[in-house]
PDB file of C-alpha atoms in Angstrom:
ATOM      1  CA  UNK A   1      14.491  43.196  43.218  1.00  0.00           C
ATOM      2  CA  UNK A   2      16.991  40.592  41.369  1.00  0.00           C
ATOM      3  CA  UNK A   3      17.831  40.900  38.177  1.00  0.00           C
ATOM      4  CA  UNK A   4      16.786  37.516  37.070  1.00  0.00           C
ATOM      5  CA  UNK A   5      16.847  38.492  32.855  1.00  0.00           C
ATOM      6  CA  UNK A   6      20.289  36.955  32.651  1.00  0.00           C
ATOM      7  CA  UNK A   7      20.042  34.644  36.070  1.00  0.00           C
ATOM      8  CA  UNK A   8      20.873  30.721  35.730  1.00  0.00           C
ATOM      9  CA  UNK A   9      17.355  29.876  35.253  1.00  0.00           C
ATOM     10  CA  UNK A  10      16.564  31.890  32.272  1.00  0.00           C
ATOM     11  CA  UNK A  11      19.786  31.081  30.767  1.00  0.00           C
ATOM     12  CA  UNK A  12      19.031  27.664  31.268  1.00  0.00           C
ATOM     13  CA  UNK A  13      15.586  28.216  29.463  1.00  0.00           C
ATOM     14  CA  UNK A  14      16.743  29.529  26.629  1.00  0.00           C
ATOM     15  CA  UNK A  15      19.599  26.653  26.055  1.00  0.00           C
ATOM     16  CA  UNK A  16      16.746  23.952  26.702  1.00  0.00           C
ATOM     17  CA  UNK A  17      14.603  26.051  24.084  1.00  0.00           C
ATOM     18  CA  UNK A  18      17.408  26.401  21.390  1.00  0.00           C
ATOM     19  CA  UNK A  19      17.820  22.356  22.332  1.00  0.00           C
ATOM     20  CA  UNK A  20      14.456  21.396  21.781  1.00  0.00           C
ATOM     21  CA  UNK A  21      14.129  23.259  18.696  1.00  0.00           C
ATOM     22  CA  UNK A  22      17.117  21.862  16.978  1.00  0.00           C
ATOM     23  CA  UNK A  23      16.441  18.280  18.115  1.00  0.00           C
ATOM     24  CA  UNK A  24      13.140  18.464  16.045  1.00  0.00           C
ATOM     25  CA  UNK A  25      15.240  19.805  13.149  1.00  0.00           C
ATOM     26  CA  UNK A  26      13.265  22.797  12.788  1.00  0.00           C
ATOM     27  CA  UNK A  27      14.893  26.570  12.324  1.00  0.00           C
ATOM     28  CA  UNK A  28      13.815  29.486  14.450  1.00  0.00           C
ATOM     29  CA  UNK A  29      11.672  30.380  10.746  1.00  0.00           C
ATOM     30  CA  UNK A  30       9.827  27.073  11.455  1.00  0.00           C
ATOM     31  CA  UNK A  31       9.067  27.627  15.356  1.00  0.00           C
ATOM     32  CA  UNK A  32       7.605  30.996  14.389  1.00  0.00           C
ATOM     33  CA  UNK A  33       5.735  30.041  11.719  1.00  0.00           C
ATOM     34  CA  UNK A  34       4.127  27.209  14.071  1.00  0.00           C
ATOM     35  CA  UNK A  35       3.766  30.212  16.738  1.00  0.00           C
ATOM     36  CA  UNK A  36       2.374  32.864  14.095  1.00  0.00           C
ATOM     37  CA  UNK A  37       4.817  35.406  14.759  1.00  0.00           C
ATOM     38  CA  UNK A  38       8.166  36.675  13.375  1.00  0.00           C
ATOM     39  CA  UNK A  39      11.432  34.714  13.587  1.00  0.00           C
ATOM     40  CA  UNK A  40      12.672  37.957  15.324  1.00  0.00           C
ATOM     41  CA  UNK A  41      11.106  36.925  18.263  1.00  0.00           C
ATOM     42  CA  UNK A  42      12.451  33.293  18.300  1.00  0.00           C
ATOM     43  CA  UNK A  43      15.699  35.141  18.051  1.00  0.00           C
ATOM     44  CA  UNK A  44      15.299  37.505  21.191  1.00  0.00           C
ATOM     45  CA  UNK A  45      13.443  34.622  22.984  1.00  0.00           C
ATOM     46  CA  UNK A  46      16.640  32.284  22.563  1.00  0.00           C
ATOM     47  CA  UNK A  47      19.485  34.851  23.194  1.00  0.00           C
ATOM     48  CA  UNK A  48      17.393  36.127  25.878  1.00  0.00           C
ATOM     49  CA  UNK A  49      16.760  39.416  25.187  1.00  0.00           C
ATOM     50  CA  UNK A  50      13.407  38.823  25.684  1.00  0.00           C
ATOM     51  CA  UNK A  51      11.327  36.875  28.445  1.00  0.00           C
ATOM     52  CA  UNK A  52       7.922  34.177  28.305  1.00  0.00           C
ATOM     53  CA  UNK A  53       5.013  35.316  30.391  1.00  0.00           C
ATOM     54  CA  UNK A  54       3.396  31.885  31.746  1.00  0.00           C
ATOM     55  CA  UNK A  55       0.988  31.582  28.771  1.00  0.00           C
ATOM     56  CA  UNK A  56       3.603  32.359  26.496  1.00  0.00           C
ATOM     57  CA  UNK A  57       5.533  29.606  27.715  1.00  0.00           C
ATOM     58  CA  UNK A  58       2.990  26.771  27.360  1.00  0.00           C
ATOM     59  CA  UNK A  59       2.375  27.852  23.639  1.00  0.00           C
ATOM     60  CA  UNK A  60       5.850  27.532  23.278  1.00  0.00           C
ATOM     61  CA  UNK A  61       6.227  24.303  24.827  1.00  0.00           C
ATOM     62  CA  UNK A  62       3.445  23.206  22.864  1.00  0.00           C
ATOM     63  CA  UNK A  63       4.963  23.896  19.495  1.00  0.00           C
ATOM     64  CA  UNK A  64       8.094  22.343  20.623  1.00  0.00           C
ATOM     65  CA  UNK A  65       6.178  19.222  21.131  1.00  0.00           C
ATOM     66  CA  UNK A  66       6.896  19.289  24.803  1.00  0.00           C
ATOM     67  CA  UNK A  67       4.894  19.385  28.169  1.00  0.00           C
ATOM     68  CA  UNK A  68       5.092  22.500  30.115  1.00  0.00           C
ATOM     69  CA  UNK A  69       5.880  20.289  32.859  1.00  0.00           C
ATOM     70  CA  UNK A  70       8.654  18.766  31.598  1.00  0.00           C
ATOM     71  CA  UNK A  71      10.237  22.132  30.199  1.00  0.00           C
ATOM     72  CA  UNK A  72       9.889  23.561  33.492  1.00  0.00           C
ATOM     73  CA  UNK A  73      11.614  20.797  35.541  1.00  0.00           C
ATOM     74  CA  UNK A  74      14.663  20.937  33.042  1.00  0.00           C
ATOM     75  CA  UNK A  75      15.279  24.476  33.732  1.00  0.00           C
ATOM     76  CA  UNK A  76      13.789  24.690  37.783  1.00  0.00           C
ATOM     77  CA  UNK A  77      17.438  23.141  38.618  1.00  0.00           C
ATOM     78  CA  UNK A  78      18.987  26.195  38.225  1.00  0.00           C
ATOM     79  CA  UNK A  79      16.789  28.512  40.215  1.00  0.00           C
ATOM     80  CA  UNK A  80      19.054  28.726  43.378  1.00  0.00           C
ATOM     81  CA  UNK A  81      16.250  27.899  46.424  1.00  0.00           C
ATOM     82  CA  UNK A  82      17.740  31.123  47.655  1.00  0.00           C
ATOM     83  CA  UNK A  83      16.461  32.959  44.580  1.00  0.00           C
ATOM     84  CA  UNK A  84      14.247  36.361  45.198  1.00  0.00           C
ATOM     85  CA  UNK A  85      12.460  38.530  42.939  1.00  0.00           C
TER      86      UNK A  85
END
């Protein structure tokens, strides 16, 4: 199995997350607060240390004012076609 915690597409993920969340003006504080968990977790979510499950990733999408759709195409670029799991 690929390693994929530190692949192109996740890094990619959590650049357009950090993005997002600056772009609204909001601190990692704010995003957890709107997510009802600890800022920790914004912090391991954005340096990667730690992964979205699918329903995770909507709800974060959603706080961050975004579609899941359009979240996803902005990091599916860098998921090399050849990618395996």
């Amino acid at each position: 199995m690929a390693r994929t915690i530190h692949s192109g597409g996740q890094l990619e993920l959590c650049r357009v997350l950090i993005e997002m969340r600056k772009s609204l003006g909001i601190t990692q504080e704010d995003l957890a607060e709107r997510l009802g968990c600890q800022q920790s977790l914004i912090a391991r979510l954005e340096s990667g240390q730690r992964r979205l499950d699918v329903i995770e990733f909507v709800v974060v999408a959603r706080a961050l004012a975004a579609s899941p759709t359009d979240l996803l195409a902005k990091i599916e670029r860098e998921i090399p076609l050849t990618h395996q799991l």
